[in-house]
Amino acid sequence: MSAKNKPGSSMLWDEILKAIVDAMPEQLFPLFKELYGKEYPRGTPITLLATESSTYRENPDAPPGSRLCDIALLVNGTDYYHLECQMRNDQDMVIRMVAYDLHFAMQHTTSGEQNLDGLVMRFPRSTVIYPEKNNRIPDVLRCRIIFQDGSEHIYQIPTVRIQSYSLDEIQEKHLNLFLLYVLLRLRPRLNPKRKFPLTKNELTAFVDKVMIILKDEVEQGYLTEQEYDDYVNLFRRAAEKIFEKHADFYEEVDRMTKPLIELPSVLQKRLYDEIDSLNANRDALIADNETLTADNETLTADNETLTADNEMLIADRDALAVELADKNAELARMRALLEQYHIPVNA
């Protein structure tokens, strides 16, 4: 997402959701069951759709433009879904969702049917996901739409308030993608002035519960080993952001989520990454050194120019002094000559 979720730190939470959908879109199936009662078996075809749509059809005479939504996908060749991740309770969100879904319908579902006059547009099943806790977020977003013929329709879509789910509910409903956001519920307690600030023991127990849930999902077949690793890596990214100013808490999460045994292939990749990072740092230092050298050469040249200018000024000053002495001597000689012939000399 772009400006709607400022400040920029919230971008991470959008990217986490997109990373899950890109790498393992079937993890959305439990969410669809929770929201719409739709169940899909593993292996159901999923097509990720373009999230950018042209505004040309709104007004062909207007300058080119586009709208960008978060996640759009087609399941089983028939069911369209649209998901948005929103960090704050924005009252205008429902209006944006109407616009997104209208463009989605125009781009993906507009069709003609023989037994109806004209075209048909089908809106996708949409939802707004709110990762942070906010008691003012409603269960559904509603907008009353009044058409030009006086007919009305209540546009409404469900909201997903991740922090309203306990860890037990997340585990029971296999809503694993929520686990990447549960650390957000601890953030308010990072303030040491709170009545009950977060303790390391509480954090340890919390993270331990999350890891148990993920391992249990693997044992039950809801996650593969690779998906488990992906979840743990994303969970570590989330922890790094949440605890960026609390090193002791992050170190505890790091200790609990870091693999105990590093396989040769993983070690090799990590070492290659570290080598690439060191090479990049070396190249940056070389570039900085070359820049500093060039700057030093420029300063040296400027200093030499200033020195030459100063020497020229000194020479000009000396020449003027000599010329002034000559003028004064000539003036004295003329004064003496005038006095010799008794010619009055004015001062």
mmCIF file of C-alpha atoms in Angstrom:
data_model
loop_
_atom_site.group_PDB
_atom_site.id
_atom_site.type_symbol
_atom_site.label_atom_id
_atom_site.label_comp_id
_atom_site.label_asym_id
_atom_site.label_seq_id
_atom_site.Cartn_x
_atom_site.Cartn_y
_atom_site.Cartn_z
ATOM 1 C CA MET A 1 0.000 0.000 0.000
ATOM 2 C CA SER A 2 1.097 3.571 -0.366
ATOM 3 C CA ALA A 3 0.047 6.749 1.366
ATOM 4 C CA LYS A 4 -2.968 5.330 3.145
ATOM 5 C CA ASN A 5 -0.877 3.671 5.797
ATOM 6 C CA LYS A 6 1.621 6.351 6.701
ATOM 7 C CA PRO A 7 3.994 6.455 8.462
ATOM 8 C CA GLY A 8 6.215 4.231 6.379
ATOM 9 C CA SER A 9 6.852 1.739 9.174
ATOM 10 C CA SER A 10 3.431 0.206 8.544
ATOM 11 C CA MET A 11 4.554 -0.873 5.080
ATOM 12 C CA LEU A 12 6.121 -3.983 6.620
ATOM 13 C CA TRP A 13 2.739 -5.354 7.692
ATOM 14 C CA ASP A 14 1.342 -4.999 4.163
ATOM 15 C CA GLU A 15 4.425 -6.663 2.729
ATOM 16 C CA ILE A 16 4.145 -9.586 5.161
ATOM 17 C CA LEU A 17 0.611 -10.309 3.967
ATOM 18 C CA LYS A 18 1.662 -10.030 0.321
ATOM 19 C CA ALA A 19 4.639 -12.319 0.954
ATOM 20 C CA ILE A 20 2.329 -14.991 2.392
ATOM 21 C CA VAL A 21 -0.079 -14.709 -0.531
ATOM 22 C CA ASP A 22 2.739 -14.836 -3.093
ATOM 23 C CA ALA A 23 4.520 -17.815 -1.514
ATOM 24 C CA MET A 24 1.592 -19.866 -0.144
ATOM 25 C CA PRO A 25 -1.792 -18.460 -1.198
ATOM 26 C CA GLU A 26 -3.609 -21.538 0.165
ATOM 27 C CA GLN A 27 -3.030 -20.037 3.624
ATOM 28 C CA LEU A 28 -5.951 -17.746 2.771
ATOM 29 C CA PHE A 29 -8.395 -20.687 2.611
ATOM 30 C CA PRO A 30 -9.072 -20.750 6.393
ATOM 31 C CA LEU A 31 -9.755 -16.999 6.229
ATOM 32 C CA PHE A 32 -12.269 -17.470 3.414
ATOM 33 C CA LYS A 33 -13.977 -20.184 5.463
ATOM 34 C CA GLU A 34 -14.087 -17.870 8.482
ATOM 35 C CA LEU A 35 -15.544 -14.944 6.518
ATOM 36 C CA TYR A 36 -17.723 -16.544 3.855
ATOM 37 C CA GLY A 37 -18.131 -20.195 4.846
ATOM 38 C CA LYS A 38 -16.312 -21.194 1.654
ATOM 39 C CA GLU A 39 -14.107 -24.274 1.955
ATOM 40 C CA TYR A 40 -11.441 -25.223 -0.553
ATOM 41 C CA PRO A 41 -9.289 -28.369 -0.421
ATOM 42 C CA ARG A 42 -5.512 -28.131 -0.795
ATOM 43 C CA GLY A 43 -4.575 -28.092 -4.448
ATOM 44 C CA THR A 44 -7.514 -25.909 -5.497
ATOM 45 C CA PRO A 45 -6.281 -23.711 -8.390
ATOM 46 C CA ILE A 46 -5.413 -20.141 -7.392
ATOM 47 C CA THR A 47 -4.613 -17.318 -9.782
ATOM 48 C CA LEU A 48 -3.097 -14.113 -8.451
ATOM 49 C CA LEU A 49 -4.526 -11.183 -10.369
ATOM 50 C CA ALA A 50 -3.038 -7.826 -11.266
ATOM 51 C CA THR A 51 -3.606 -5.296 -8.502
ATOM 52 C CA GLU A 52 -3.319 -2.226 -10.723
ATOM 53 C CA SER A 53 -6.283 -1.230 -12.866
ATOM 54 C CA SER A 54 -6.653 1.574 -15.376
ATOM 55 C CA THR A 55 -9.055 4.446 -14.742
ATOM 56 C CA TYR A 56 -9.528 4.893 -18.494
ATOM 57 C CA ARG A 57 -13.032 3.426 -18.547
ATOM 58 C CA GLU A 58 -14.178 5.938 -15.944
ATOM 59 C CA ASN A 59 -13.350 8.850 -18.222
ATOM 60 C CA PRO A 60 -11.600 8.174 -21.554
ATOM 61 C CA ASP A 61 -10.962 11.908 -21.972
ATOM 62 C CA ALA A 62 -9.060 12.231 -18.681
ATOM 63 C CA PRO A 63 -5.268 11.840 -18.392
ATOM 64 C CA PRO A 64 -4.114 8.242 -17.929
ATOM 65 C CA GLY A 65 -4.316 6.999 -14.370
ATOM 66 C CA SER A 66 -4.589 3.851 -12.288
ATOM 67 C CA ARG A 67 -5.742 2.413 -8.981
ATOM 68 C CA LEU A 68 -3.636 0.025 -6.935
ATOM 69 C CA CYS A 69 -5.222 -2.408 -4.494
ATOM 70 C CA ASP A 70 -3.453 -4.851 -2.169
ATOM 71 C CA ILE A 71 -4.388 -8.424 -3.080
ATOM 72 C CA ALA A 72 -6.658 -9.794 -5.798
ATOM 73 C CA LEU A 73 -7.061 -13.439 -6.697
ATOM 74 C CA LEU A 74 -9.259 -15.984 -8.424
ATOM 75 C CA VAL A 75 -9.924 -19.334 -6.719
ATOM 76 C CA ASN A 76 -11.077 -22.453 -8.541
ATOM 77 C CA GLY A 77 -11.661 -20.447 -11.719
ATOM 78 C CA THR A 78 -14.933 -19.011 -10.386
ATOM 79 C CA ASP A 79 -14.511 -17.159 -7.090
ATOM 80 C CA TYR A 80 -12.972 -13.698 -6.992
ATOM 81 C CA TYR A 81 -11.490 -12.186 -3.831
ATOM 82 C CA HIS A 82 -10.104 -8.780 -2.940
ATOM 83 C CA LEU A 83 -8.181 -8.121 0.301
ATOM 84 C CA GLU A 84 -6.917 -4.870 1.760
ATOM 85 C CA CYS A 85 -4.602 -4.471 4.761
ATOM 86 C CA GLN A 86 -5.319 -1.323 6.780
ATOM 87 C CA MET A 87 -3.444 -0.271 9.896
ATOM 88 C CA ARG A 88 -5.784 2.496 11.049
ATOM 89 C CA ASN A 89 -9.516 3.069 11.286
ATOM 90 C CA ASP A 90 -10.058 5.318 8.277
ATOM 91 C CA GLN A 91 -13.685 6.408 7.876
ATOM 92 C CA ASP A 92 -13.183 6.829 4.127
ATOM 93 C CA MET A 93 -12.015 3.239 3.720
ATOM 94 C CA VAL A 94 -15.455 2.038 2.644
ATOM 95 C CA ILE A 95 -15.469 4.602 -0.191
ATOM 96 C CA ARG A 96 -12.081 3.398 -1.381
ATOM 97 C CA MET A 97 -13.324 -0.186 -1.239
ATOM 98 C CA VAL A 98 -16.321 0.722 -3.420
ATOM 99 C CA ALA A 99 -13.910 2.258 -5.946
ATOM 100 C CA TYR A 100 -11.509 -0.713 -5.790
ATOM 101 C CA ASP A 101 -14.300 -3.257 -6.203
ATOM 102 C CA LEU A 102 -15.931 -1.341 -9.032
ATOM 103 C CA HIS A 103 -12.646 -1.319 -10.934
ATOM 104 C CA PHE A 104 -12.087 -4.961 -10.051
ATOM 105 C CA ALA A 105 -15.507 -5.880 -11.458
ATOM 106 C CA MET A 106 -14.922 -3.820 -14.597
ATOM 107 C CA GLN A 107 -11.556 -5.475 -15.180
ATOM 108 C CA HIS A 108 -12.260 -9.094 -14.252
ATOM 109 C CA THR A 109 -15.963 -9.970 -14.130
ATOM 110 C CA THR A 110 -17.801 -7.835 -16.680
ATOM 111 C CA SER A 111 -19.688 -10.115 -19.055
ATOM 112 C CA GLY A 112 -22.779 -10.348 -21.173
ATOM 113 C CA GLU A 113 -25.600 -12.842 -20.514
ATOM 114 C CA GLN A 114 -28.144 -13.849 -23.135
ATOM 115 C CA ASN A 115 -31.150 -13.794 -20.825
ATOM 116 C CA LEU A 116 -30.359 -10.279 -19.574
ATOM 117 C CA ASP A 117 -30.172 -6.937 -21.306
ATOM 118 C CA GLY A 118 -26.738 -5.372 -21.341
ATOM 119 C CA LEU A 119 -23.641 -6.291 -19.367
ATOM 120 C CA VAL A 120 -23.267 -7.841 -15.931
ATOM 121 C CA MET A 121 -20.641 -6.921 -13.340
ATOM 122 C CA ARG A 122 -20.026 -9.097 -10.316
ATOM 123 C CA PHE A 123 -18.225 -7.568 -7.374
ATOM 124 C CA PRO A 124 -15.571 -9.725 -5.671
ATOM 125 C CA ARG A 125 -15.790 -11.023 -2.136
ATOM 126 C CA SER A 126 -13.897 -8.293 -0.344
ATOM 127 C CA THR A 127 -12.600 -7.690 3.135
ATOM 128 C CA VAL A 128 -10.408 -5.235 5.011
ATOM 129 C CA ILE A 129 -7.842 -6.747 7.367
ATOM 130 C CA TYR A 130 -6.900 -4.680 10.419
ATOM 131 C CA PRO A 131 -3.706 -6.003 12.082
ATOM 132 C CA GLU A 132 -3.714 -3.584 15.032
ATOM 133 C CA LYS A 133 -6.205 -3.488 17.870
ATOM 134 C CA ASN A 134 -8.841 -0.770 17.645
ATOM 135 C CA ASN A 135 -12.189 -1.068 19.425
ATOM 136 C CA ARG A 136 -13.793 1.415 17.026
ATOM 137 C CA ILE A 137 -13.425 -0.822 14.001
ATOM 138 C CA PRO A 138 -16.900 -2.143 13.054
ATOM 139 C CA ASP A 139 -17.687 -5.744 12.146
ATOM 140 C CA VAL A 140 -18.604 -4.603 8.627
ATOM 141 C CA LEU A 141 -18.020 -1.509 6.540
ATOM 142 C CA ARG A 142 -21.230 -0.122 5.064
ATOM 143 C CA CYS A 143 -22.104 2.434 2.438
ATOM 144 C CA ARG A 144 -25.649 3.279 1.324
ATOM 145 C CA ILE A 145 -25.687 3.683 -2.450
ATOM 146 C CA ILE A 146 -28.633 5.486 -4.077
ATOM 147 C CA PHE A 147 -28.897 5.040 -7.833
ATOM 148 C CA GLN A 148 -30.308 7.577 -10.265
ATOM 149 C CA ASP A 149 -33.623 5.727 -10.466
ATOM 150 C CA GLY A 150 -34.094 5.987 -6.703
ATOM 151 C CA SER A 151 -33.260 2.359 -5.975
ATOM 152 C CA GLU A 152 -30.893 1.710 -3.100
ATOM 153 C CA HIS A 153 -28.271 -0.841 -2.200
ATOM 154 C CA ILE A 154 -26.299 -1.265 1.012
ATOM 155 C CA TYR A 155 -22.719 -2.057 0.062
ATOM 156 C CA GLN A 156 -21.113 -3.865 2.953
ATOM 157 C CA ILE A 157 -18.007 -5.940 3.441
ATOM 158 C CA PRO A 158 -16.708 -7.746 6.518
ATOM 159 C CA THR A 159 -13.674 -6.607 8.458
ATOM 160 C CA VAL A 160 -11.028 -8.839 9.981
ATOM 161 C CA ARG A 161 -9.716 -7.616 13.344
ATOM 162 C CA ILE A 162 -6.728 -9.862 13.924
ATOM 163 C CA GLN A 163 -6.150 -8.817 17.525
ATOM 164 C CA SER A 164 -9.668 -9.919 18.501
ATOM 165 C CA TYR A 165 -8.585 -13.546 17.989
ATOM 166 C CA SER A 166 -6.884 -15.377 20.820
ATOM 167 C CA LEU A 167 -3.994 -17.703 20.083
ATOM 168 C CA ASP A 168 -6.286 -20.644 20.830
ATOM 169 C CA GLU A 169 -8.850 -19.413 18.277
ATOM 170 C CA ILE A 170 -6.114 -18.896 15.699
ATOM 171 C CA GLN A 171 -4.919 -22.445 16.248
ATOM 172 C CA GLU A 172 -8.414 -23.936 16.216
ATOM 173 C CA LYS A 173 -9.341 -22.215 12.947
ATOM 174 C CA HIS A 174 -5.887 -22.643 11.334
ATOM 175 C CA LEU A 175 -5.628 -18.893 10.738
ATOM 176 C CA ASN A 176 -1.863 -19.130 10.607
ATOM 177 C CA LEU A 177 -1.301 -15.876 8.771
ATOM 178 C CA PHE A 178 -2.613 -14.068 11.864
ATOM 179 C CA LEU A 179 0.401 -15.351 13.811
ATOM 180 C CA LEU A 180 2.635 -12.907 11.951
ATOM 181 C CA TYR A 181 0.755 -10.013 13.524
ATOM 182 C CA VAL A 182 0.156 -11.201 17.090
ATOM 183 C CA LEU A 183 3.307 -9.446 18.360
ATOM 184 C CA LEU A 184 1.517 -6.156 17.657
ATOM 185 C CA ARG A 185 -0.680 -6.779 20.704
ATOM 186 C CA LEU A 186 2.421 -6.610 22.884
ATOM 187 C CA ARG A 187 3.616 -3.255 21.557
ATOM 188 C CA PRO A 188 1.545 -1.056 23.944
ATOM 189 C CA ARG A 189 3.147 -2.845 26.901
ATOM 190 C CA LEU A 190 6.665 -1.939 25.805
ATOM 191 C CA ASN A 191 6.218 1.399 27.582
ATOM 192 C CA PRO A 192 7.902 0.913 30.996
ATOM 193 C CA LYS A 193 5.580 3.523 32.525
ATOM 194 C CA ARG A 194 2.535 1.308 31.992
ATOM 195 C CA LYS A 195 1.003 -0.321 35.033
ATOM 196 C CA PHE A 196 1.864 -3.801 33.734
ATOM 197 C CA PRO A 197 4.791 -3.525 31.293
ATOM 198 C CA LEU A 198 5.857 -6.547 29.288
ATOM 199 C CA THR A 199 8.292 -8.926 30.982
ATOM 200 C CA LYS A 200 10.754 -11.257 29.323
ATOM 201 C CA ASN A 201 9.043 -14.284 30.897
ATOM 202 C CA GLU A 202 5.710 -13.257 29.364
ATOM 203 C CA LEU A 203 7.337 -12.760 25.974
ATOM 204 C CA THR A 204 9.015 -16.154 26.197
ATOM 205 C CA ALA A 205 5.724 -17.881 26.977
ATOM 206 C CA PHE A 206 3.959 -15.993 24.193
ATOM 207 C CA VAL A 207 6.532 -16.842 21.526
ATOM 208 C CA ASP A 208 6.683 -20.426 22.738
ATOM 209 C CA LYS A 209 2.917 -20.731 22.194
ATOM 210 C CA VAL A 210 3.256 -19.351 18.653
ATOM 211 C CA MET A 211 6.022 -21.815 17.813
ATOM 212 C CA ILE A 212 3.979 -24.716 19.223
ATOM 213 C CA ILE A 213 1.038 -23.719 17.012
ATOM 214 C CA LEU A 214 3.223 -23.616 13.902
ATOM 215 C CA LYS A 215 4.804 -26.990 14.660
ATOM 216 C CA ASP A 216 1.368 -28.489 15.310
ATOM 217 C CA GLU A 217 0.161 -27.167 11.953
ATOM 218 C CA VAL A 218 3.036 -29.023 10.285
ATOM 219 C CA GLU A 219 2.182 -32.238 12.111
ATOM 220 C CA GLN A 220 -1.476 -31.955 11.060
ATOM 221 C CA GLY A 221 -0.585 -31.284 7.429
ATOM 222 C CA TYR A 222 -1.772 -27.683 7.293
ATOM 223 C CA LEU A 223 1.792 -26.470 6.718
ATOM 224 C CA THR A 224 4.755 -27.955 4.900
ATOM 225 C CA GLU A 225 8.247 -27.769 6.375
ATOM 226 C CA GLN A 226 9.122 -25.033 3.868
ATOM 227 C CA GLU A 227 6.014 -23.056 4.787
ATOM 228 C CA TYR A 228 6.913 -23.455 8.457
ATOM 229 C CA ASP A 229 10.355 -21.985 7.748
ATOM 230 C CA ASP A 230 8.758 -19.115 5.822
ATOM 231 C CA TYR A 231 6.434 -18.338 8.730
ATOM 232 C CA VAL A 232 9.290 -18.370 11.226
ATOM 233 C CA ASN A 233 11.386 -16.055 9.040
ATOM 234 C CA LEU A 234 8.504 -13.601 8.657
ATOM 235 C CA PHE A 235 7.780 -13.812 12.383
ATOM 236 C CA ARG A 236 11.405 -12.870 13.037
ATOM 237 C CA ARG A 237 11.023 -9.897 10.667
ATOM 238 C CA ALA A 238 7.944 -8.776 12.577
ATOM 239 C CA ALA A 239 9.792 -9.124 15.889
ATOM 240 C CA GLU A 240 12.708 -7.105 14.544
ATOM 241 C CA LYS A 241 10.306 -4.254 13.786
ATOM 242 C CA ILE A 242 8.304 -4.466 17.017
ATOM 243 C CA PHE A 243 11.369 -4.638 19.251
ATOM 244 C CA GLU A 244 13.704 -2.379 17.258
ATOM 245 C CA LYS A 245 14.214 -0.226 20.379
ATOM 246 C CA HIS A 246 14.165 -3.138 22.848
ATOM 247 C CA ALA A 247 17.226 -5.241 22.112
ATOM 248 C CA ASP A 248 16.730 -7.596 25.061
ATOM 249 C CA PHE A 249 13.252 -8.594 23.861
ATOM 250 C CA TYR A 250 14.393 -9.071 20.269
ATOM 251 C CA GLU A 251 17.329 -11.187 21.398
ATOM 252 C CA GLU A 252 14.876 -13.442 23.237
ATOM 253 C CA VAL A 253 12.714 -13.873 20.121
ATOM 254 C CA ASP A 254 15.844 -14.427 18.050
ATOM 255 C CA ARG A 255 17.034 -17.118 20.467
ATOM 256 C CA MET A 256 13.689 -18.933 20.380
ATOM 257 C CA THR A 257 13.183 -18.835 16.611
ATOM 258 C CA LYS A 258 16.711 -19.333 15.280
ATOM 259 C CA PRO A 259 17.255 -22.859 13.928
ATOM 260 C CA LEU A 260 19.233 -24.999 16.386
ATOM 261 C CA ILE A 261 20.991 -26.850 13.555
ATOM 262 C CA GLU A 262 22.137 -24.943 10.502
ATOM 263 C CA LEU A 263 22.151 -27.197 7.469
ATOM 264 C CA PRO A 264 25.143 -26.931 5.098
ATOM 265 C CA SER A 265 22.975 -25.475 2.342
ATOM 266 C CA VAL A 266 21.541 -22.859 4.724
ATOM 267 C CA LEU A 267 25.000 -22.085 6.104
ATOM 268 C CA GLN A 268 26.368 -21.729 2.573
ATOM 269 C CA LYS A 269 23.586 -19.361 1.585
ATOM 270 C CA ARG A 270 24.088 -17.296 4.741
ATOM 271 C CA LEU A 271 27.848 -17.097 4.146
ATOM 272 C CA TYR A 272 27.300 -16.098 0.520
ATOM 273 C CA ASP A 273 24.872 -13.422 1.664
ATOM 274 C CA GLU A 274 27.403 -12.167 4.198
ATOM 275 C CA ILE A 275 30.140 -12.141 1.525
ATOM 276 C CA ASP A 276 27.847 -10.200 -0.827
ATOM 277 C CA SER A 277 27.121 -7.750 1.977
ATOM 278 C CA LEU A 278 30.827 -7.336 2.760
ATOM 279 C CA ASN A 279 31.624 -6.854 -0.938
ATOM 280 C CA ALA A 280 28.882 -4.253 -1.191
ATOM 281 C CA ASN A 281 30.250 -2.461 1.872
ATOM 282 C CA ARG A 282 33.777 -2.652 0.422
ATOM 283 C CA ASP A 283 32.593 -1.198 -2.901
ATOM 284 C CA ALA A 284 30.776 1.559 -1.024
ATOM 285 C CA LEU A 285 33.916 2.362 0.988
ATOM 286 C CA ILE A 286 36.015 2.414 -2.202
ATOM 287 C CA ALA A 287 33.515 4.757 -3.821
ATOM 288 C CA ASP A 288 33.532 6.983 -0.711
ATOM 289 C CA ASN A 289 37.342 6.997 -0.680
ATOM 290 C CA GLU A 290 37.458 7.952 -4.357
ATOM 291 C CA THR A 291 34.984 10.743 -3.675
ATOM 292 C CA LEU A 292 37.042 11.993 -0.720
ATOM 293 C CA THR A 293 40.235 11.806 -2.817
ATOM 294 C CA ALA A 294 38.588 13.806 -5.585
ATOM 295 C CA ASP A 295 37.322 16.323 -3.031
ATOM 296 C CA ASN A 296 40.827 16.569 -1.510
ATOM 297 C CA GLU A 297 42.348 17.138 -4.945
ATOM 298 C CA THR A 298 39.789 19.840 -5.602
ATOM 299 C CA LEU A 299 40.556 21.484 -2.250
ATOM 300 C CA THR A 300 44.287 21.252 -2.976
ATOM 301 C CA ALA A 301 43.771 22.882 -6.358
ATOM 302 C CA ASP A 302 41.634 25.576 -4.761
ATOM 303 C CA ASN A 303 44.326 26.138 -2.121
ATOM 304 C CA GLU A 304 47.020 26.464 -4.792
ATOM 305 C CA THR A 305 44.854 28.956 -6.668
ATOM 306 C CA LEU A 306 44.300 30.970 -3.487
ATOM 307 C CA THR A 307 48.052 30.887 -2.764
ATOM 308 C CA ALA A 308 48.827 32.115 -6.272
ATOM 309 C CA ASP A 309 46.211 34.856 -5.931
ATOM 310 C CA ASN A 310 47.695 35.880 -2.573
ATOM 311 C CA GLU A 311 51.212 36.044 -4.033
ATOM 312 C CA MET A 312 49.915 38.172 -6.898
ATOM 313 C CA LEU A 313 48.223 40.526 -4.445
ATOM 314 C CA ILE A 314 51.472 40.816 -2.457
ATOM 315 C CA ALA A 315 53.419 41.581 -5.650
ATOM 316 C CA ASP A 316 50.821 44.200 -6.648
ATOM 317 C CA ARG A 317 51.037 45.717 -3.162
ATOM 318 C CA ASP A 318 54.859 45.878 -3.349
ATOM 319 C CA ALA A 319 54.712 47.436 -6.804
ATOM 320 C CA LEU A 320 52.240 50.030 -5.590
ATOM 321 C CA ALA A 321 54.490 50.784 -2.618
ATOM 322 C CA VAL A 322 57.462 51.368 -4.929
ATOM 323 C CA GLU A 323 55.357 53.509 -7.239
ATOM 324 C CA LEU A 324 54.058 55.518 -4.263
ATOM 325 C CA ALA A 325 57.634 56.057 -2.975
ATOM 326 C CA ASP A 326 58.670 57.321 -6.413
ATOM 327 C CA LYS A 327 55.686 59.680 -6.478
ATOM 328 C CA ASN A 328 56.544 61.009 -3.006
ATOM 329 C CA ALA A 329 60.208 61.578 -3.996
ATOM 330 C CA GLU A 330 59.164 63.445 -7.139
ATOM 331 C CA LEU A 331 56.760 65.525 -5.087
ATOM 332 C CA ALA A 332 59.516 66.418 -2.595
ATOM 333 C CA ARG A 333 61.885 67.401 -5.418
ATOM 334 C CA MET A 334 59.254 69.659 -6.987
ATOM 335 C CA ARG A 335 58.521 71.248 -3.606
ATOM 336 C CA ALA A 336 62.209 72.011 -3.054
ATOM 337 C CA LEU A 337 62.514 73.520 -6.538
ATOM 338 C CA LEU A 338 59.533 75.827 -5.945
ATOM 339 C CA GLU A 339 60.916 76.954 -2.623
ATOM 340 C CA GLN A 340 64.283 77.715 -4.310
ATOM 341 C CA TYR A 341 62.606 80.254 -6.553
ATOM 342 C CA HIS A 342 60.507 81.653 -3.709
ATOM 343 C CA ILE A 343 57.302 80.371 -5.214
ATOM 344 C CA PRO A 344 54.671 79.852 -2.510
ATOM 345 C CA VAL A 345 53.717 76.236 -2.054
ATOM 346 C CA ASN A 346 50.213 75.417 -0.874
ATOM 347 C CA ALA A 347 49.809 72.484 1.453
#
